[in-house]
Each structure stands twice: as C-alpha cells, then as structure tokens.
Amino acid sequence: MLLPAGTNPNAWRANSPVVHERCRVGAGQHETYTLAVSIPLLLTLVDAGVRLGSTTVLRNLSLELAQGEVLGIEGPNGAGKSTLLRVCATLLPLDTGSGTVFDAHLGSPGAQSVRPEIGLLAHQPALYEELTLRENLSFYGRLLGRRPGRVDELLDGVGLSAAADRRADQTSQGMQRRVDLARLLLIEPRLLLLDEPHAGLDSAAEKLIAAVVADVLGRRGAAIIVAHDTSRLADLTTRRLRLERGGLT
Amino acid sequence: MTFWRAAGVIMRKDLMVEGRSGEVLWITIPFGLIALFLIPLALPLDNPLLQRIAGPMYWVILLLFGMTIALRRSAVGTTPQREALRMLGIDPAARFTGRVLATTLLSLAFALVLAPATVVLFDANLPTSWPLLLPIVMAVTLGLGIVGTVAAELTRGLRTRTALAPLLVAPLAAPLLVAAAQATESLSRGDSILLPALIIAFTVLGLAVIGVLTAGPLEETQ
Amino acid sequence: MKTRYVLSLLALAALGYGLYLSGQHPPDAVQGEYVRIINVHVPASWVAFLAFGGTLLGSLGWLATRRRRFDAFAAASAEVGVLFTALSLLSGMIWGQVTWGIAWDWGDARMASTALMFFIYLGYMGLRRGMPDETERAKRSAVIGVLGFLTVPLSYFSVNLFRSLHQTQSVRPDGWQIESGEIVTSMLINVAAYTLVYLVFVTWRTSQGMVPADTGVGSDLAGDAVVAPSLGGRDE
C-alpha cells in the first residue's frame, strides 16, 4: 500500500518490514510516497528468556524473521545458539517473554501443531545407527507420507546413492550429515533451523546447504543458520546477528 | 498419518533396529535361559519340587529378564532421534504405542522360547488345557511392555537408569506376576482361570490408559 | 508457622497419650502382651497408605496445575510414607514372629501389598535423586506416583485371591477379633496421633520443598564461563 508523504511508516506497522520507494505520480510531477510492503513474519521473539537449571541462557532476546530471510547467527561457545534454535523449533519453552512461530504462540498447544513446518538440523544426526541410510530416510518418509521413490531421489541428490545400503554406523560424520540434510528436504519445511551445518561436510557438499536453503525459500519460507563464524555463509545470509551473553546484537 | 499407522511404522522401525542389533536374541534370551538353568542347580535333587515351582519360576524369569527388553538401549533412542520425531508432529501416544507393540512382540518371542525350556528343565507336567495359557502370556507380555516402556521413559538420561528402571518395573508388574502364577496353578488343578485373567486384563488396561495419557507430558522435555 | 507449632505440640501430646494407653490396656485373651504391638503396627500401616494417597493426590494436582506446591507435597508425603511403611513392615514382622512364630506370612495380602508399596516409594525417591531440573523431576515423579497407586490395590486383590484359594497357607487365624474395647480405644488414639505426626512432617517437608533452588539474582549467565583460551599457537 502507498502511504501519504509524511506518514511515519514505523508508526503504521507493528512488525512488518517496510520498503521505502520514491515514486513518480502524475506527468511532470514528483511526489514522495512510502511504499509499505507487508512481508509475513514467520517467527517473532519478544524479550525472550530461557533458563536451564540455574543458568540463564537467553535473556531479553527479541528477534523477527520474515519470509524470504536467511538469518545468520554467530557467537562464541556456550552463548546459547543451539538453545535459541530449539526455542524457535518449539522444543524448548520460554521462561520469560513471548514469541510466535507461524502465528502460533510459543508454549501454547497450537505451537506443537506447526512443528511439521519446521526443519531442524541439530549437532548430531537423527539417524538410527543399525539401519542403512536408505532405511533411515524411508522411515521418515513413511511417517511423512512421501512416495517411496523420493528417498532414492534425495540420496542421489546428496551424492550417496552408492552408499544407500550401508549401515549408518558404518558411515562417516560427513555422510551422516548429508543424509540428515536429505531428511530436511524430505520434510519440505517452511522454516529451516540449521545448527553448524558445515560441520563434517567437505567443500563439495557445502553447496548442499545452499540447495536446502533455496528449497525452503522456494516455498516462501525462511531460515536461521547458526555457526561460530557466519562469514562462510556470506553468500547465503541476508542478515547476520551476533549472540553473546544471552542477547542478540 | 493416522494414529495406528504411525504406531505401526515406529513398531516396524524398532523391530528392524532390534533385528540388526540382536540384543534380545543373543543376550536377553540366553541370559533368561541360564537363569532358568541355575535355579534347579541351586536346589536339592527333588523332581516333585521342581515340577511344583516350574510355573512360578517361569513367570518370575519372564518378569525379571523380560523387563530388560523394554529397557534395551535401542528402545529409548537418542535425543536427536526423539526430537526429530517430535518435530514431525507424531502423536506422542502413537510413538508410545509403537514402542510398546515392538517390545511386546520381542517379549512374546522371549516367553515362547522360555516355555519349552521350562517344561524340559523342570520336568513340568503341562495341563491338557495349556493353550489357555497363550492369551495369558500375551497379556502379561503386553503389560510388561507397557510398564517397561514407561519406566524407560521415566529414567531416560539418568545415570542411575540401569538399576533404577528395574526397581520401578518390578513392583508395578507384581499384579501381573501374581495373577499369571495363579492362572497356571488353577489350570493345573483344573480350576477356572477367569478371576486371574480378569485381574491381568484390568491391570493391563489400567497401565495402558495411564501410559497413553502420560506419553505426551513425558515427551515434552528440555 | 504458628499453626505448625500448635500441630507439633498436639502431635506430641497425642503420641504421649497413645503411648500411655498402649501400656495401660489389658493384654489380649489370645495374644497376651504381644497385642501391644498393634498400637504401632496398625497406625503405621494406616499412615503408610494415607501417605501413598497423599502422593497420588499431589501427583495428580501437579499434572493438572503444574504448581510447585503439589510436587513438594507429593514428595514430602512419599518421604514420610517410606518411614511409616518401613515401621509397618518391621512391626508386622516382629508381631508375626513373637505371636505366630513366623516373621513373614505369604498368605497375608496386606503385608505383601505393603511391601510392594515400600519398593514403589523407594523407586519414586530414587527417581527424584539426581534430577536437578525441577520441572522434569516433578513430571516424572508424578507419573510414577499415579502408576504406583494403581498397582498396589491390584496386588492386594491378586494376593488375596491366592489366599482365598489356599486357606491352609495362611498362618494367622482367620476371624481373630479384638475383644477388649480398651485395646480398640488405644489403637484408635494411636492412629490419630500418628496421623498428626504425618501432618506435622508433611507440612514441614512441603514448606522445605517450596524453597526455590536458587533466587535468580546473580545466577550464572551462559557464556560467561567461557572465555578466549590462553593457550595459543607457536610464537611468531
């Protein structure tokens, strides 16, 4: 929508990003209008705080993630990056503050219903050691109701067709990470949460991360990538923040 | 994904994992058999005594060693595995049910191997109506599966898990043990097994209801 | 605080009076002087089951409301319950040994179900140990508190079934009646006294359980404990 000149766009919008544009209106006349574009927010956190035992992990943390954004969050060891991701995934409740994911309030029963829209890549892969790579993906595929052929397509896509029948405990960390990324593609999420996605991946496989992110963005989603150093992700991220002492800067 | 379909997929996965690890086949079953073997070794040579205690010993071994099936490592799962299932939006009760069904089938296999071994080692006289014991065995293994799965969930992540979980299971499974032993005794006397069967059924039903109702709260953890 | 003091004084007075009556009433026609153990065994058994019920109510209350007070009450009730269950079992075994020559009567459904309850309490308390997270501890304890309560009456019925079908196995004479009204009065006074003691202990332990694990002020902040390492690479 167009706002008349002089309108404070920040007063108008509560949460949506605003794009300012200077438009030509009428022949020979120039007027300045503000073009306000409402971009849906997929995730919001307002003064969020999390304590684990007697330790405050996150405090007064506010965050917004709009559709189409790829947010990089970096920080030192123990800063709470993984905890933040788990809060965003609705796996960890907030002790203070509030938040929403896909408009569902964190901590409400509705928050659990949006979990299938979220893809979380944790430090350790969610694979069953005794099962083969194909069996692992097929298990998740069955739960998701995906067609059987999709599993082989994904294994091929992540470069593991030849190792598909190898047990997970007989594969390297990098291979397991690739399969875990394939699992995310199987889920087809709209919110992607990646915790140190580069860990264990060789340079050839790093482009997989870009592929997964692109897949989510193509579904009008967004992503948060957490890493010690997000400069490696400069091409991927649209915004970078630093998490330190429980808060974002 | 319907409740029972999800439970079926999880049960199938658990059975596949167990099939590959072989913990029940190569460790639990031999362990139970050797326990069954040690009892007559410790008793004086007295065949009538052995025949008399065959039934109760069978149920005790099934309880004590069968509970380890529910507490096996692969049944609990790692944190990333559990979180991945939570993120898929699978009903915790369906996940619980799938685990219970897998554990029950494995326990049933254990029970079916143990039965002929008991008959042979204790020179037990099988009553002519022994097929009536089959539904009793199935119900008891289901009850054990439920209690064991709940205990495994309660002790997840605790350092004392190995000792604490059996401590929780044993007294909770006591009604099953007593009623099953009574059913065996009644059958050998030619009496009705209706009352013990009802106690077992009621116990299993109560455990199932509580297990399913608490599956959700127990799963929502840090 | 004042209520607790008054309750404690009442409990002490009741215990004292109960002890006095235990020594004063006449011996039983069947059991002689050994009947006085009834003034410990029956009240202890009553409190043991009362405490178990308290743990059940506290567990259900926490599951429904997530309020700390219910968890603190359930745990306090379980702790007191362990004490009185042990006392019930011990006094029962002594009574059985001196009266009927056998410490443990497998035909007695009450003793068997009390023993099972004791083990469930131990499991309950074992579960709470080594779980620093309050919510997790409360949640898991609540589940075992409810589950345990289901199985105790079922165990009682199962063992009773055995006893009814194998009457000769029970060593206690069926249909034994307390003939003296004074013994009954003494027993009931002791039941009331033990109940007051239960209430005193439980209220005290519940209030202790309500003390927060930490005040939050000055609590650790994640990441503060991690600084840049002092060990570096080779000197240039």
XYZ file of C-alpha atoms in Angstrom:
707
model
C 0.000 0.000 0.000
C 1.010 3.660 -0.542
C 1.249 5.874 2.490
C 0.954 9.647 2.013
C 4.117 11.688 2.362
C 4.988 12.448 5.927
C 3.452 9.274 7.322
C 5.785 7.580 9.737
C 5.883 4.037 8.441
C 7.158 2.752 11.766
C 4.045 4.062 13.427
C 1.944 2.230 10.921
C 3.493 -1.143 11.072
C 3.817 -3.268 14.137
C 6.180 -5.846 12.843
C 6.356 -5.912 9.081
C 9.379 -4.614 7.229
C 8.762 -1.564 5.157
C 10.216 -0.691 1.837
C 10.626 2.931 1.011
C 10.231 3.937 -2.551
C 10.172 7.208 -4.327
C 7.504 7.094 -6.979
C 6.526 9.220 -9.852
C 2.907 10.240 -9.637
C 1.361 12.045 -12.499
C 3.063 13.529 -15.576
C 5.777 16.010 -14.683
C 5.074 15.799 -11.018
C 7.086 14.097 -8.370
C 5.618 13.178 -5.084
C 7.173 11.101 -2.426
C 5.182 8.267 -1.149
C 6.190 5.454 1.032
C 5.543 2.029 -0.388
C 4.779 -0.195 2.519
C 5.074 -3.858 1.740
C 3.749 -6.258 4.279
C 6.018 -9.270 4.449
C 4.743 -12.021 6.684
C 6.761 -12.728 9.753
C 7.336 -16.415 10.278
C 8.973 -16.061 13.676
C 8.942 -13.451 16.428
C 10.541 -13.390 19.842
C 9.876 -10.558 22.284
C 12.085 -10.202 25.378
C 12.534 -13.940 25.370
C 14.386 -15.569 28.227
C 15.377 -19.177 28.855
C 16.960 -20.682 31.922
C 18.408 -24.164 32.121
C 18.778 -25.089 35.758
C 20.369 -22.102 37.445
C 21.941 -20.770 34.265
C 20.349 -18.001 32.237
C 20.945 -18.941 28.620
C 18.864 -16.350 26.808
C 17.652 -13.047 28.226
C 15.647 -10.168 26.840
C 16.108 -11.519 23.364
C 13.986 -10.049 20.611
C 14.010 -11.321 17.083
C 11.925 -11.215 13.937
C 12.289 -13.451 10.929
C 10.420 -12.517 7.805
C 9.541 -14.725 4.906
C 12.431 -14.936 2.478
C 15.074 -14.073 5.059
C 18.143 -16.148 5.785
C 19.416 -15.053 9.157
C 22.926 -15.955 10.235
C 23.585 -16.041 13.964
C 27.128 -16.360 15.193
C 28.586 -16.394 18.651
C 31.171 -17.941 20.925
C 30.925 -21.344 22.586
C 28.209 -21.517 25.205
C 26.467 -18.363 24.006
C 23.132 -20.154 23.672
C 22.952 -20.550 19.900
C 21.664 -24.122 19.980
C 19.220 -23.200 22.745
C 17.866 -20.369 20.616
C 17.294 -22.754 17.728
C 15.452 -25.198 19.953
C 13.226 -22.398 21.220
C 12.437 -21.463 17.618
C 11.688 -25.120 16.912
C 9.141 -25.088 19.810
C 11.116 -27.816 21.538
C 12.103 -25.633 24.476
C 9.619 -23.435 26.354
C 10.316 -19.807 27.187
C 10.692 -18.863 30.817
C 10.106 -15.169 30.179
C 8.855 -13.126 27.274
C 6.788 -14.360 24.365
C 7.080 -15.473 20.801
C 5.240 -16.796 17.802
C 6.058 -19.291 15.083
C 3.766 -19.249 12.069
C 1.419 -17.130 14.197
C 1.179 -19.816 16.874
C 2.174 -18.606 20.327
C 5.165 -20.415 21.763
C 4.107 -22.514 24.708
C 0.526 -22.879 23.505
C -0.858 -26.214 22.226
C -1.010 -24.618 18.781
C 2.775 -24.337 18.717
C 3.092 -28.109 18.525
C 0.831 -28.218 15.505
C 3.261 -26.111 13.432
C 6.215 -28.411 14.026
C 5.789 -30.258 10.706
C 6.523 -26.906 9.006
C 9.897 -26.672 10.721
C 13.067 -28.477 9.749
C 15.743 -28.672 12.423
C 19.299 -29.811 11.777
C 20.931 -30.498 15.137
C 24.568 -31.111 16.021
C 24.121 -34.864 15.993
C 22.279 -36.574 13.158
C 18.857 -38.047 13.817
C 19.797 -41.383 12.306
C 19.402 -44.918 13.597
C 22.847 -46.487 13.628
C 21.678 -50.014 12.927
C 19.669 -49.056 9.842
C 21.038 -48.312 6.397
C 20.984 -44.794 5.021
C 18.078 -45.733 2.759
C 16.166 -47.359 5.622
C 16.668 -44.289 7.770
C 15.243 -41.965 5.125
C 12.469 -44.420 4.280
C 11.417 -44.464 7.937
C 10.990 -40.697 7.985
C 9.463 -40.785 4.520
C 6.784 -43.218 5.668
C 5.921 -41.055 8.643
C 5.661 -38.045 6.340
C 3.644 -39.902 3.735
C 6.173 -39.290 0.970
C 6.200 -41.536 -2.083
C 8.835 -44.303 -1.883
C 10.790 -43.087 -4.912
C 11.506 -39.760 -3.241
C 14.030 -41.360 -0.895
C 16.217 -42.624 -3.725
C 15.954 -39.267 -5.476
C 17.216 -37.492 -2.402
C 20.008 -39.955 -1.767
C 21.109 -39.383 -5.320
C 20.777 -35.647 -4.859
C 23.087 -35.622 -1.831
C 25.578 -37.886 -3.592
C 25.031 -41.017 -1.525
C 23.333 -43.427 -3.930
C 26.296 -45.773 -3.825
C 26.255 -45.846 -0.027
C 22.490 -46.136 0.366
C 22.647 -49.702 1.649
C 25.416 -49.040 4.123
C 24.544 -49.013 7.822
C 24.612 -45.552 9.353
C 27.213 -46.606 11.922
C 29.469 -47.624 9.061
C 29.465 -44.184 7.504
C 31.456 -41.064 8.234
C 30.199 -37.983 10.048
C 30.075 -36.095 6.777
C 27.965 -38.773 5.117
C 25.591 -38.781 8.057
C 25.329 -35.011 7.807
C 24.424 -35.306 4.137
C 21.681 -37.805 4.936
C 20.404 -35.509 7.665
C 20.190 -32.709 5.095
C 18.302 -35.090 2.824
C 15.939 -35.693 5.719
C 15.228 -31.964 5.814
C 14.436 -31.981 2.119
C 12.071 -34.851 2.763
C 10.226 -32.808 5.372
C 9.715 -29.851 2.964
C 9.680 -27.313 5.772
C 8.963 -23.600 5.574
C 11.205 -22.699 8.472
C 14.702 -24.079 8.408
C 16.876 -24.121 11.512
C 20.449 -25.213 10.905
C 22.921 -25.716 13.726
C 26.504 -25.649 12.467
C 25.517 -27.143 9.115
C 29.069 -27.113 7.755
C 30.402 -29.438 10.426
C 31.842 -32.519 8.809
C 30.965 -31.526 5.259
C 33.591 -31.389 2.560
C 33.715 -28.381 0.225
C 31.780 -30.242 -2.459
C 28.985 -30.972 -0.042
C 28.766 -27.440 1.297
C 26.686 -26.453 -1.694
C 24.065 -28.820 -0.292
C 23.359 -26.277 2.374
C 22.615 -23.680 -0.259
C 20.357 -26.185 -2.025
C 18.395 -26.884 1.146
C 18.037 -23.176 1.881
C 16.922 -22.481 -1.684
C 14.362 -25.264 -1.411
C 12.850 -23.632 1.668
C 12.888 -20.142 0.196
C 11.141 -21.516 -2.846
C 8.296 -22.481 -0.547
C 8.132 -18.906 0.770
C 9.980 -19.938 3.875
C 12.904 -18.599 5.846
C 15.986 -19.916 7.552
C 18.189 -19.366 10.563
C 21.740 -20.640 10.338
C 23.787 -20.794 13.471
C 27.553 -21.034 13.298
C 30.643 -19.968 15.129
C 31.590 -17.895 12.135
C 28.938 -16.936 9.636
C 31.342 -15.250 7.217
C 31.436 -18.567 5.335
C 27.756 -18.084 4.789
C 28.005 -14.539 3.469
C 26.511 -15.584 0.136
C 23.622 -17.334 1.813
C 22.548 -14.990 4.572
C 20.542 -11.805 4.130
C 21.255 -10.613 7.643
C 23.743 -11.517 10.361
C 23.476 -11.130 14.102
C 25.735 -11.981 16.988
C 24.550 -13.839 20.084
C 26.538 -13.041 23.162
C 25.737 -13.131 26.859
C 22.195 -14.255 26.174
C 21.284 -11.412 23.843
C 21.463 -10.525 20.162
C 23.455 -7.663 18.690
C -0.771 -40.007 9.190
C -3.277 -41.868 11.367
C -2.520 -42.931 14.925
C -2.258 -46.649 14.207
C -0.329 -46.154 11.004
C 2.256 -44.039 12.819
C 2.423 -46.609 15.629
C 2.885 -49.338 13.032
C 5.748 -47.509 11.296
C 7.509 -46.937 14.625
C 6.955 -50.539 15.698
C 8.424 -51.744 12.403
C 11.450 -49.494 12.811
C 12.044 -50.703 16.380
C 11.832 -54.337 15.273
C 14.248 -53.679 12.399
C 16.718 -51.989 14.736
C 16.441 -54.862 17.176
C 16.835 -57.346 14.356
C 20.132 -55.712 13.425
C 21.453 -55.247 16.962
C 20.365 -58.713 18.123
C 20.288 -57.648 21.760
C 17.188 -59.741 22.584
C 18.167 -62.782 20.551
C 21.804 -63.010 21.587
C 21.797 -61.564 25.083
C 18.392 -61.446 26.777
C 17.179 -64.892 25.738
C 20.402 -66.705 26.692
C 20.516 -64.745 29.934
C 16.969 -65.830 30.790
C 17.721 -69.412 29.865
C 20.778 -69.549 32.056
C 18.780 -68.111 34.968
C 16.233 -70.863 34.410
C 19.101 -73.348 34.400
C 20.671 -72.070 37.629
C 17.549 -72.475 39.767
C 17.406 -76.300 39.705
C 21.198 -76.317 40.174
C 20.758 -74.446 43.418
C 18.006 -76.732 44.685
C 18.385 -80.229 46.087
C 17.546 -83.077 43.733
C 13.796 -83.171 44.112
C 11.783 -83.590 40.949
C 8.367 -83.095 42.559
C 9.653 -79.784 43.988
C 10.900 -78.699 40.569
C 7.602 -79.621 38.962
C 5.763 -77.665 41.628
C 7.766 -74.488 41.097
C 8.052 -74.687 37.308
C 5.117 -72.376 36.617
C 6.012 -69.672 39.144
C 9.686 -69.751 38.123
C 8.688 -69.285 34.502
C 6.721 -66.145 35.328
C 9.435 -64.732 37.606
C 12.147 -65.209 34.959
C 9.844 -63.726 32.319
C 9.236 -60.670 34.505
C 12.793 -60.057 35.687
C 14.547 -60.699 32.411
C 11.733 -59.656 30.142
C 11.843 -56.147 31.559
C 15.340 -55.723 30.159
C 13.780 -55.970 26.708
C 11.779 -52.801 27.311
C 14.837 -51.111 28.760
C 17.183 -52.003 25.884
C 19.268 -49.151 24.532
C 17.652 -49.055 21.133
C 14.182 -48.677 22.640
C 14.922 -45.347 24.306
C 16.559 -43.565 21.401
C 18.984 -40.651 21.317
C 17.966 -37.037 21.820
C 18.270 -36.093 18.114
C 16.139 -39.122 17.161
C 13.466 -38.203 19.682
C 13.480 -34.555 18.680
C 13.205 -35.486 15.018
C 10.058 -37.490 15.775
C 8.643 -34.675 17.863
C 9.282 -32.260 15.026
C 7.338 -34.467 12.621
C 4.284 -33.888 14.776
C 3.821 -37.586 15.507
C 1.328 -38.053 18.334
C 3.367 -38.994 21.433
C 0.751 -41.599 22.264
C 1.284 -43.179 18.832
C 5.025 -43.218 19.387
C 4.498 -44.786 22.803
C 2.139 -47.383 21.345
C 4.587 -48.283 18.590
C 7.361 -48.806 21.117
C 5.095 -50.882 23.356
C 3.997 -53.101 20.459
C 7.587 -53.753 19.404
C 8.633 -54.531 22.969
C 5.602 -56.796 23.423
C 6.404 -58.820 20.308
C 10.027 -59.227 21.401
C 8.927 -60.192 24.932
C 6.481 -62.689 23.446
C 9.309 -64.273 21.482
C 11.293 -64.485 24.708
C 8.304 -66.030 26.501
C 7.770 -68.613 23.760
C 11.425 -69.691 23.891
C 11.368 -69.831 27.678
C 8.233 -72.009 27.860
C 9.537 -75.273 26.356
C 12.851 -74.737 28.179
C 10.936 -74.566 31.463
C 8.969 -77.712 30.647
C 12.164 -79.600 29.870
C 14.434 -78.306 32.649
C 11.803 -78.556 35.378
C 10.149 -81.731 34.050
C 6.853 -79.833 34.248
C 3.548 -81.550 33.589
C 1.646 -79.497 31.095
C -2.106 -79.488 31.729
C -4.207 -80.629 28.785
C -5.753 -77.182 28.585
C -2.363 -75.476 28.302
C -3.371 -73.485 25.155
C -5.445 -71.347 27.530
C -2.152 -70.019 28.834
C -1.324 -68.443 25.486
C -3.640 -65.437 25.891
C -2.328 -65.119 29.457
C 1.241 -64.995 28.143
C 0.256 -62.437 25.523
C -1.499 -60.230 28.043
C 1.374 -60.436 30.530
C 3.965 -59.555 27.883
C 1.791 -56.618 26.815
C 1.577 -55.422 30.427
C 5.329 -55.830 30.836
C 5.851 -53.934 27.602
C 3.757 -51.028 28.848
C 5.368 -50.846 32.282
C 8.839 -51.260 30.839
C 8.312 -48.572 28.225
C 7.020 -46.127 30.842
C 9.947 -46.954 33.146
C 12.403 -46.469 30.283
C 10.878 -43.074 29.600
C 10.928 -42.088 33.272
C 14.601 -42.970 33.674
C 15.775 -41.580 30.346
C 19.014 -39.666 30.672
C 19.630 -40.622 34.308
C 22.982 -42.061 35.330
C 21.201 -44.499 37.635
C 18.961 -45.732 34.828
C 20.335 -49.275 34.680
C 19.399 -50.061 38.275
C 16.518 -47.650 38.768
C 14.386 -48.770 35.836
C 14.085 -52.401 37.023
C 13.374 -51.117 40.536
C 10.409 -49.227 39.086
C 9.173 -52.055 36.847
C 9.275 -54.934 39.300
C 6.710 -53.743 41.877
C 4.476 -52.272 39.185
C 4.391 -55.597 37.363
C 3.679 -57.564 40.541
C -0.103 -57.896 39.962
C 0.657 -59.456 36.573
C 3.083 -61.904 38.126
C 0.764 -62.985 40.916
C -2.294 -63.348 38.697
C -0.361 -65.213 35.986
C 1.105 -67.637 38.516
C -2.376 -68.154 39.929
C -3.743 -68.827 36.451
C -1.088 -71.502 35.889
C -1.837 -73.073 39.243
C -5.588 -73.056 38.593
C -5.128 -74.599 35.185
C -3.008 -77.410 36.594
C -5.770 -78.139 39.141
C -8.479 -77.987 36.505
C -9.995 -74.860 38.059
C -11.300 -71.778 36.287
C -8.778 -69.086 35.361
C -11.417 -66.416 34.957
C -10.533 -64.384 38.063
C -6.787 -64.227 37.436
C -7.478 -63.460 33.785
C -9.730 -60.580 34.818
C -7.063 -59.187 37.145
C -4.491 -59.346 34.351
C -6.885 -57.715 31.895
C -7.768 -54.948 34.319
C -4.120 -54.331 35.166
C -3.106 -54.166 31.518
C -5.993 -51.849 30.717
C -5.138 -49.513 33.593
C -1.460 -49.463 32.653
C -2.331 -48.782 29.007
C -4.581 -45.854 29.876
C -2.016 -44.252 32.163
C 0.801 -44.962 29.732
C -1.004 -43.334 26.812
C -2.172 -40.346 28.867
C 1.307 -39.625 30.216
C 3.130 -40.185 26.918
C 2.607 -36.583 25.822
C 3.708 -34.846 29.039
C 6.723 -37.135 29.379
C 7.827 -36.391 25.842
C 7.705 -32.615 26.241
C 11.053 -32.212 27.948
C 14.071 -29.996 27.804
C 4.481 -21.080 61.481
C 2.242 -20.768 64.497
C -0.079 -23.463 63.142
C 2.879 -25.791 62.737
C 3.943 -25.291 66.335
C 0.435 -25.930 67.596
C 0.156 -29.012 65.400
C 3.526 -30.282 66.625
C 2.508 -29.839 70.243
C -0.790 -31.592 69.593
C 1.009 -34.471 67.869
C 3.475 -34.818 70.758
C 0.656 -34.784 73.276
C -1.343 -37.345 71.294
C 1.720 -39.582 70.899
C 2.393 -39.365 74.609
C -1.189 -40.211 75.444
C -1.223 -43.050 72.935
C 1.966 -44.468 74.431
C 0.442 -44.245 77.870
C -2.721 -46.060 76.771
C -0.616 -48.722 74.981
C 0.922 -49.648 78.322
C -2.304 -49.393 80.276
C -4.819 -51.571 78.416
C -5.160 -55.231 79.397
C -3.417 -57.997 77.416
C -5.353 -59.845 74.738
C -7.016 -63.162 75.544
C -5.312 -64.835 72.526
C -2.031 -62.953 72.058
C -1.255 -61.864 75.584
C 1.099 -58.898 75.998
C 2.235 -59.098 72.370
C -1.010 -57.456 71.346
C 0.518 -54.089 72.340
C 2.442 -54.091 69.045
C -0.934 -53.402 67.458
C -0.574 -49.815 68.750
C 2.406 -49.344 66.412
C 1.632 -51.652 63.518
C -1.921 -50.558 62.732
C -1.305 -46.782 62.989
C 1.908 -47.111 60.970
C 0.056 -49.109 58.286
C -2.725 -46.545 58.202
C -0.279 -43.656 57.772
C 1.684 -45.598 55.157
C -1.405 -45.902 52.971
C -2.520 -42.361 53.818
C 0.863 -41.057 52.701
C 0.616 -43.062 49.484
C -2.736 -41.472 48.850
C -1.181 -38.093 49.556
C 1.489 -38.754 46.965
C -1.228 -39.711 44.489
C -3.199 -36.515 45.130
C -0.069 -34.376 44.942
C 0.945 -36.054 41.690
C -2.477 -35.559 40.132
C -2.512 -31.968 41.367
C 0.822 -31.223 39.754
C -0.147 -32.858 36.452
C -3.317 -30.767 36.395
C -1.914 -27.407 37.536
C 1.916 -27.580 37.280
C 2.105 -25.794 40.634
C 5.253 -26.464 42.693
C 3.300 -26.876 45.902
C 1.691 -30.074 44.658
C 5.032 -31.619 43.731
C 6.542 -30.581 47.058
C 3.572 -32.138 48.859
C 3.741 -35.370 46.843
C 7.459 -35.740 47.558
C 7.052 -34.906 51.245
C 4.239 -37.432 51.559
C 6.375 -40.089 49.881
C 9.303 -39.432 52.222
C 7.123 -39.716 55.302
C 5.419 -42.707 53.731
C 8.727 -44.571 53.391
C 9.343 -44.150 57.106
C 5.938 -45.353 58.160
C 5.874 -48.183 55.623
C 9.188 -49.448 56.977
C 7.793 -49.150 60.504
C 4.648 -51.030 59.450
C 6.641 -53.861 57.885
C 9.064 -54.105 60.794
C 6.361 -54.084 63.442
C 4.350 -56.589 61.392
C 7.304 -58.961 61.172
C 8.052 -58.674 64.892
C 4.382 -59.227 65.703
C 4.198 -62.266 63.435
C 7.382 -63.758 64.837
C 6.523 -63.385 68.526
C 2.848 -64.265 68.129
C 2.664 -66.973 65.469
C 6.338 -67.935 65.129
C 6.721 -66.698 61.569
C 8.029 -63.269 60.607
C 6.563 -63.172 57.122
C 3.221 -64.713 56.243
C 2.895 -65.039 52.493
C -0.799 -65.634 52.900
C -1.255 -62.102 54.225
C -2.243 -59.869 51.306
C -1.824 -56.721 53.360
C 1.829 -57.386 54.172
C 2.614 -58.276 50.571
C 0.968 -55.171 49.144
C 2.609 -53.000 51.839
C 5.997 -54.393 50.860
C 5.298 -53.619 47.199
C 4.267 -50.128 48.152
C 7.569 -49.727 50.008
C 9.513 -50.619 46.868
C 7.441 -48.234 44.780
C 8.228 -45.441 47.269
C 11.907 -46.297 47.053
C 11.692 -46.157 43.264
C 9.856 -42.832 43.484
C 12.569 -41.334 45.674
C 15.332 -42.900 43.610
C 13.847 -41.246 40.551
C 13.876 -37.813 42.179
C 17.517 -38.054 43.114
C 19.990 -36.827 40.540
C 17.397 -34.814 38.629
C 18.284 -31.172 39.155
C 15.697 -29.864 36.748
C 12.593 -29.051 38.785
C 10.002 -29.490 36.081
C 11.420 -32.758 34.811
C 11.677 -34.132 38.341
C 8.095 -33.175 39.143
C 6.769 -34.560 35.885
C 8.433 -37.967 36.103
C 7.670 -38.346 39.804
C 4.024 -37.514 39.176
C 3.719 -40.297 36.619
C 5.197 -42.904 38.949
C 3.084 -41.527 41.810
C -0.083 -42.214 39.815
C 1.054 -45.513 38.298
C 2.186 -46.847 41.659
C -1.157 -46.156 43.245
C -2.907 -48.209 40.562
C -0.850 -51.315 41.154
C -0.988 -51.532 44.941
C -4.709 -52.407 45.225
C -4.354 -54.739 42.254
C -1.531 -56.531 44.036
C -3.680 -56.758 47.136
C -6.515 -58.370 45.191
C -4.136 -60.755 43.444
C -2.546 -61.968 46.657
C -5.955 -62.132 48.346
C -7.086 -64.353 45.509
C -4.202 -66.674 46.205
C -5.008 -66.685 49.903
C -8.680 -67.412 49.387
C -7.821 -70.407 47.241
C -5.105 -71.648 49.569
C -6.543 -71.074 53.039
C -4.232 -73.526 54.752
C -1.226 -71.458 53.762
C -2.155 -68.553 55.999
C -0.678 -68.818 59.469
C -2.762 -66.044 61.006
C -6.032 -67.338 62.454
C -8.900 -66.091 60.406
C -11.594 -64.136 62.122
C -9.380 -63.046 65.057
C -11.251 -60.353 66.938
C -10.039 -57.795 69.422
C -12.253 -58.486 72.395
C -11.232 -55.590 74.617
C -12.745 -52.166 73.970
C -9.759 -50.611 75.719
C -7.378 -52.077 73.158
C -9.519 -50.693 70.362
C -9.588 -47.250 72.017
C -5.833 -47.278 72.498
C -5.316 -48.334 68.881
C -7.568 -45.568 67.579
C -5.885 -42.910 69.727
C -2.547 -44.031 68.320
C -3.973 -43.889 64.795
C -4.978 -40.270 65.445
C -1.564 -39.488 66.974
C 0.341 -40.999 64.060
C -1.888 -39.083 61.641
C -0.966 -35.840 63.415
C 2.709 -36.776 63.202
C 2.241 -37.375 59.469
C 0.649 -33.962 59.071
C 3.472 -32.261 61.006
C 6.205 -33.960 58.982
C 4.476 -33.422 55.667
C 3.767 -29.724 56.228
C 7.348 -29.179 57.350
C 8.867 -31.052 54.405
C 6.442 -29.449 51.942
C 7.487 -25.970 53.051
C 11.137 -27.003 52.728
C 10.430 -28.299 49.235
C 8.914 -24.926 48.321
C 12.222 -23.096 48.864
C 13.454 -22.179 45.393
C 16.589 -23.916 44.186
C 18.116 -20.517 43.542
C 16.951 -16.939 43.867
C 17.718 -15.992 40.297
C 19.685 -12.952 41.379
C 23.255 -13.357 40.319
C 22.543 -16.685 38.650
C 25.021 -17.832 36.055
C 24.756 -16.399 32.582
C 25.511 -18.787 29.783
C 28.704 -18.000 28.026
C 30.172 -16.045 30.933
C 32.053 -19.131 31.996
C 33.691 -19.420 28.570
C 36.497 -17.033 27.686
C 39.114 -16.952 24.968
C 41.731 -19.619 25.687
C 45.096 -18.518 26.911
C 46.922 -21.297 25.067
C 47.801 -20.043 21.605
C 49.697 -21.195 18.553
C 53.502 -21.007 18.046
C 55.223 -17.725 18.801
C 55.924 -15.816 15.613
